[in-house]
Coordinates of C-alpha atoms in Angstrom, one line a residue:
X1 CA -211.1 14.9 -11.9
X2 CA -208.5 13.4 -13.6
X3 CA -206.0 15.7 -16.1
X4 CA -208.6 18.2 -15.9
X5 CA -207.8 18.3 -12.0
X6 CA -204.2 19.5 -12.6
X7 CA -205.2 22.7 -14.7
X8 CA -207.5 24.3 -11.5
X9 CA -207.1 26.5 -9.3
X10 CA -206.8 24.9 -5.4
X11 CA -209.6 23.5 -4.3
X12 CA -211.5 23.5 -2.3
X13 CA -212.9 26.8 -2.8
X14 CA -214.7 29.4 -1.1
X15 CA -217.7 31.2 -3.1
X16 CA -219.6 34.6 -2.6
X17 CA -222.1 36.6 -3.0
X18 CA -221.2 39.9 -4.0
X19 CA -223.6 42.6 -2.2
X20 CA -223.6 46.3 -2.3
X21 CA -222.0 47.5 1.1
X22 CA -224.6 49.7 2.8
X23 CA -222.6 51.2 5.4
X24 CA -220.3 52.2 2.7
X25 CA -223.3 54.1 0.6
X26 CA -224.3 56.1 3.6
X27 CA -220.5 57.6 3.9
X28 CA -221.2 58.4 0.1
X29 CA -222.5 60.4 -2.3
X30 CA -224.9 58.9 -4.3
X31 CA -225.2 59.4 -8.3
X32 CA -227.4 60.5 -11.0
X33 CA -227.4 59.1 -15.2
X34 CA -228.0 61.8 -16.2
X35 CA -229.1 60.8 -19.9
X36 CA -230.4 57.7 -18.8
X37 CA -233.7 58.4 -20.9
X38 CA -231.8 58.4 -23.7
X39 CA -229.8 55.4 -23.7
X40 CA -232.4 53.2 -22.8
X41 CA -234.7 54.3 -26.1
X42 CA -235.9 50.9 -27.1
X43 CA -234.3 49.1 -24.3
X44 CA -235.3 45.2 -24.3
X45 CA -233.3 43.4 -21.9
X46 CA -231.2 40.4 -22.7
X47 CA -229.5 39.0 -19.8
X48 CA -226.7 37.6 -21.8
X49 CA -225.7 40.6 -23.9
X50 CA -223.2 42.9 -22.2
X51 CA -225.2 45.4 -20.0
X52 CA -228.4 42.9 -20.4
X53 CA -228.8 44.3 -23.9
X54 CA -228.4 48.0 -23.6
X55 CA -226.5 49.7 -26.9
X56 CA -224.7 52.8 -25.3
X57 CA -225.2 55.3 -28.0
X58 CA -223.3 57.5 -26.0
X59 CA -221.3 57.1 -22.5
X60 CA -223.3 57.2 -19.6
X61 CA -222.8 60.6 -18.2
X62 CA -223.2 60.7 -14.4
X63 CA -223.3 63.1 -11.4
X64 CA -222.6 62.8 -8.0
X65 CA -224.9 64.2 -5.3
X66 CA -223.0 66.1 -2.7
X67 CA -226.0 66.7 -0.6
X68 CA -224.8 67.1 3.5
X69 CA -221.5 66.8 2.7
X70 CA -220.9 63.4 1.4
X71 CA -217.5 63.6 -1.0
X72 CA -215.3 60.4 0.0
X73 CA -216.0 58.6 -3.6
X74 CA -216.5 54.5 -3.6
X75 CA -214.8 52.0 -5.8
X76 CA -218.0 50.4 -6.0
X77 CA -221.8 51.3 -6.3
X78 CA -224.6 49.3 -7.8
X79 CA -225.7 50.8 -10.8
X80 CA -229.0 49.6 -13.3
X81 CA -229.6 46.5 -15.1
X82 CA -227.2 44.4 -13.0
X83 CA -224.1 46.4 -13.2
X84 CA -221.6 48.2 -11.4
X85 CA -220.5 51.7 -11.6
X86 CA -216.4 51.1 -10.7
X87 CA -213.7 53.5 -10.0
X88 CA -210.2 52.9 -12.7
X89 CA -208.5 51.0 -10.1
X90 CA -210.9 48.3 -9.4
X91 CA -211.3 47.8 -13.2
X92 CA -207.5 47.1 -13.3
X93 CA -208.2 44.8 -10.9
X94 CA -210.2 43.1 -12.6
X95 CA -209.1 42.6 -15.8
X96 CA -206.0 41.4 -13.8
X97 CA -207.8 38.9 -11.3
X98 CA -209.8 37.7 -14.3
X99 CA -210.0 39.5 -17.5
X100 CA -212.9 37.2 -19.2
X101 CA -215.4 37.0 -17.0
X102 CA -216.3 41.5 -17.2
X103 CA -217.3 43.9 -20.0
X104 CA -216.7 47.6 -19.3
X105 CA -218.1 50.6 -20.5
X106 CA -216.3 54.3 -19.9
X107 CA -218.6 56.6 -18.1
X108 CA -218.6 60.3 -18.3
X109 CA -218.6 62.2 -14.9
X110 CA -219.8 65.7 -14.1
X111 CA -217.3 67.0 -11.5
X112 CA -219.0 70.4 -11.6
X113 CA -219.8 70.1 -8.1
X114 CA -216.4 69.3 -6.6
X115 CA -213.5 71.1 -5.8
X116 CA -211.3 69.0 -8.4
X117 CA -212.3 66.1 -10.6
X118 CA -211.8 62.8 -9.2
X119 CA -211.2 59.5 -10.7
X120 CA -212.2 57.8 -13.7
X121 CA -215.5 55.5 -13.7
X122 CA -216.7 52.5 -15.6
X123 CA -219.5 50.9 -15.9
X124 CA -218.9 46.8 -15.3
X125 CA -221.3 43.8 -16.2
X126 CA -220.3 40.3 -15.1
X127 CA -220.3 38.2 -18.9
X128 CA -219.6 35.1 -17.7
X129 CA -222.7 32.8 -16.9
X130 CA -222.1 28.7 -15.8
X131 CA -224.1 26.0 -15.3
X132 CA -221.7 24.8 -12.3
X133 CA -223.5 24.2 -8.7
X134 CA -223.7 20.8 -8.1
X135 CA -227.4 20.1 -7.0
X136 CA -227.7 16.6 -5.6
X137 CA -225.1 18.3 -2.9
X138 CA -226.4 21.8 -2.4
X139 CA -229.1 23.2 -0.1
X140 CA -231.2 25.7 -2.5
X141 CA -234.6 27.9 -2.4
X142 CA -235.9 27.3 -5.9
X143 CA -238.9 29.3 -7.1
X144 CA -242.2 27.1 -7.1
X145 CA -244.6 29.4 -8.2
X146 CA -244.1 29.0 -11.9
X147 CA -244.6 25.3 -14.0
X148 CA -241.8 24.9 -16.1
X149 CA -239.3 27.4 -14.7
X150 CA -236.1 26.5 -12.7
X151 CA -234.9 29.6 -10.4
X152 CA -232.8 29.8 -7.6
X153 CA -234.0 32.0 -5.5
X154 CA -231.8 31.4 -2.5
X155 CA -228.4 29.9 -2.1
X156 CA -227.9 28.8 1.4
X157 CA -225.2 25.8 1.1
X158 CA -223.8 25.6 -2.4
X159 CA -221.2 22.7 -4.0
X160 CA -220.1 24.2 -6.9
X161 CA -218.5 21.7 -9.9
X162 CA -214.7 22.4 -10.4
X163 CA -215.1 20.7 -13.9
X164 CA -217.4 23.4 -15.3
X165 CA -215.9 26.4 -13.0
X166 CA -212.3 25.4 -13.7
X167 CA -210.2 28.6 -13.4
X168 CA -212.9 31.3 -13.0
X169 CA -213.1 33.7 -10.5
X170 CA -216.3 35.4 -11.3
X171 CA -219.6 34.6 -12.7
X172 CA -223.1 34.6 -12.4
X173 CA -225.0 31.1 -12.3
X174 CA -227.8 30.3 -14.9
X175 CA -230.5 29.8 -12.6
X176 CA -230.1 33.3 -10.8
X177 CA -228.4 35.9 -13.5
X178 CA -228.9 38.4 -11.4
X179 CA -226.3 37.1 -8.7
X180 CA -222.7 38.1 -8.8
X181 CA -220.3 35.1 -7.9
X182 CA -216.6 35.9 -6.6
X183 CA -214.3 32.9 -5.2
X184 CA -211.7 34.3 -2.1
X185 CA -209.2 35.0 -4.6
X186 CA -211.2 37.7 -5.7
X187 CA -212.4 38.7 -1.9
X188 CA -208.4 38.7 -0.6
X189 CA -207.7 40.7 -3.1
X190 CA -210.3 43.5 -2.8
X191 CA -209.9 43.5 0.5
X192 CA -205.8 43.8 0.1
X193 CA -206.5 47.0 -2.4
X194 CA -208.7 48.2 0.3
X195 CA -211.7 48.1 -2.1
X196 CA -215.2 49.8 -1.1
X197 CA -218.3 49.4 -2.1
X198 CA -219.0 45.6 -1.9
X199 CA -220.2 43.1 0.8
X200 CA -219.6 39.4 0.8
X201 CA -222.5 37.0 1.5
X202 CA -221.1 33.5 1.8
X203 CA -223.0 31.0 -0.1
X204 CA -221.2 27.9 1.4
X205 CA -221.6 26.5 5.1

């Protein structure tokens, strides 16, 4: 690597999959957008505009559903068109751990329901998108099923290039925009700030 080398982050590094933490969503309450039909008048998506495309006219106004009881609150719960529906905290955290690779949008919520309001919510969309895994020296699922189109549909050993990633910490790949990437930098330190909401599905043997 050169120069270049010198500028990065240790390597090598550990990559994830960021998943939504099931036993996590069945402690909590889950939520309602409220004026979803709204916002997405004339939705077409783009998946690299912020929010795939969507123009938030308004915020997103949300509600949670108390229903048996639930009121312990997540950090982090998957929300539409790829994003993540985050509590203040983790937003600080990650405009800290890496403030280019996210967009944010405030979110209205409806606390009607609870005793007292609790914290603020965001809505966050993962920007950044590389080119980076290293094929020749990767073990991937590609989709087959369609001439001319180059998909990964599964990542099961993955080299990624520390030329193109250099100092991110986050991103989604190309050839599957709909997967978050995190490196451990970002996992130790979720799981420092006791973080939940996510699960992490490594992508490297």
């Amino acid at each position: 690597m050169g120069d270049q080398a010198k500028h990065l982050p240790y390597w090598p590094r550990k990559y994830f999959a960021l998943k939504p933490d099931f036993n996590a969503t069945a402690k909590a309450p889950g939520h309602q957008w409220l004026n979803r039909t709204e916002q997405m008048v004339g939705f077409y998506p783009h998946p690299d505009q912020p929010f795939r495309g969507i123009r938030f006219s308004k915020p997103p106004r949300i509600r949670f559903d108390r229903k048996r009881g639930r009121t312990t609150l997540r950090d982090a719960a998957p929300f539409a068109l790829s994003s993540w529906l985050i509590t203040d905290r983790l937003k600080l955290l990650f405009e800290r751990l890496d403030p280019e690779a996210f967009v944010f949008q405030k979110v209205e919520v409806d606390y009607s329901n609870f005793p007292e309001a609790g914290p603020d919510y965001w809505l966050v969309y993962f920007m950044r998108m590389l080119d980076c895994v290293d094929e020749e020296h990767s073990i991937i699922a590609y989709q087959d099923d369609l001439p001319g189109v180059k998909n990964y549909l599964g990542l099961i050993d993955v080299s990624m290039r520390p030329d193109i990633v250099g100092e991110a910490h986050a991103f989604r790949l190309i050839y599957a925009d709909s997967t978050l990437i995190v490196d451990d930098i970002v996992v130790a330190a979720l799981k420092a700030e006791q973080i939940q909401g996510f699960e992490f599905e490594p992508i490297q043997k």
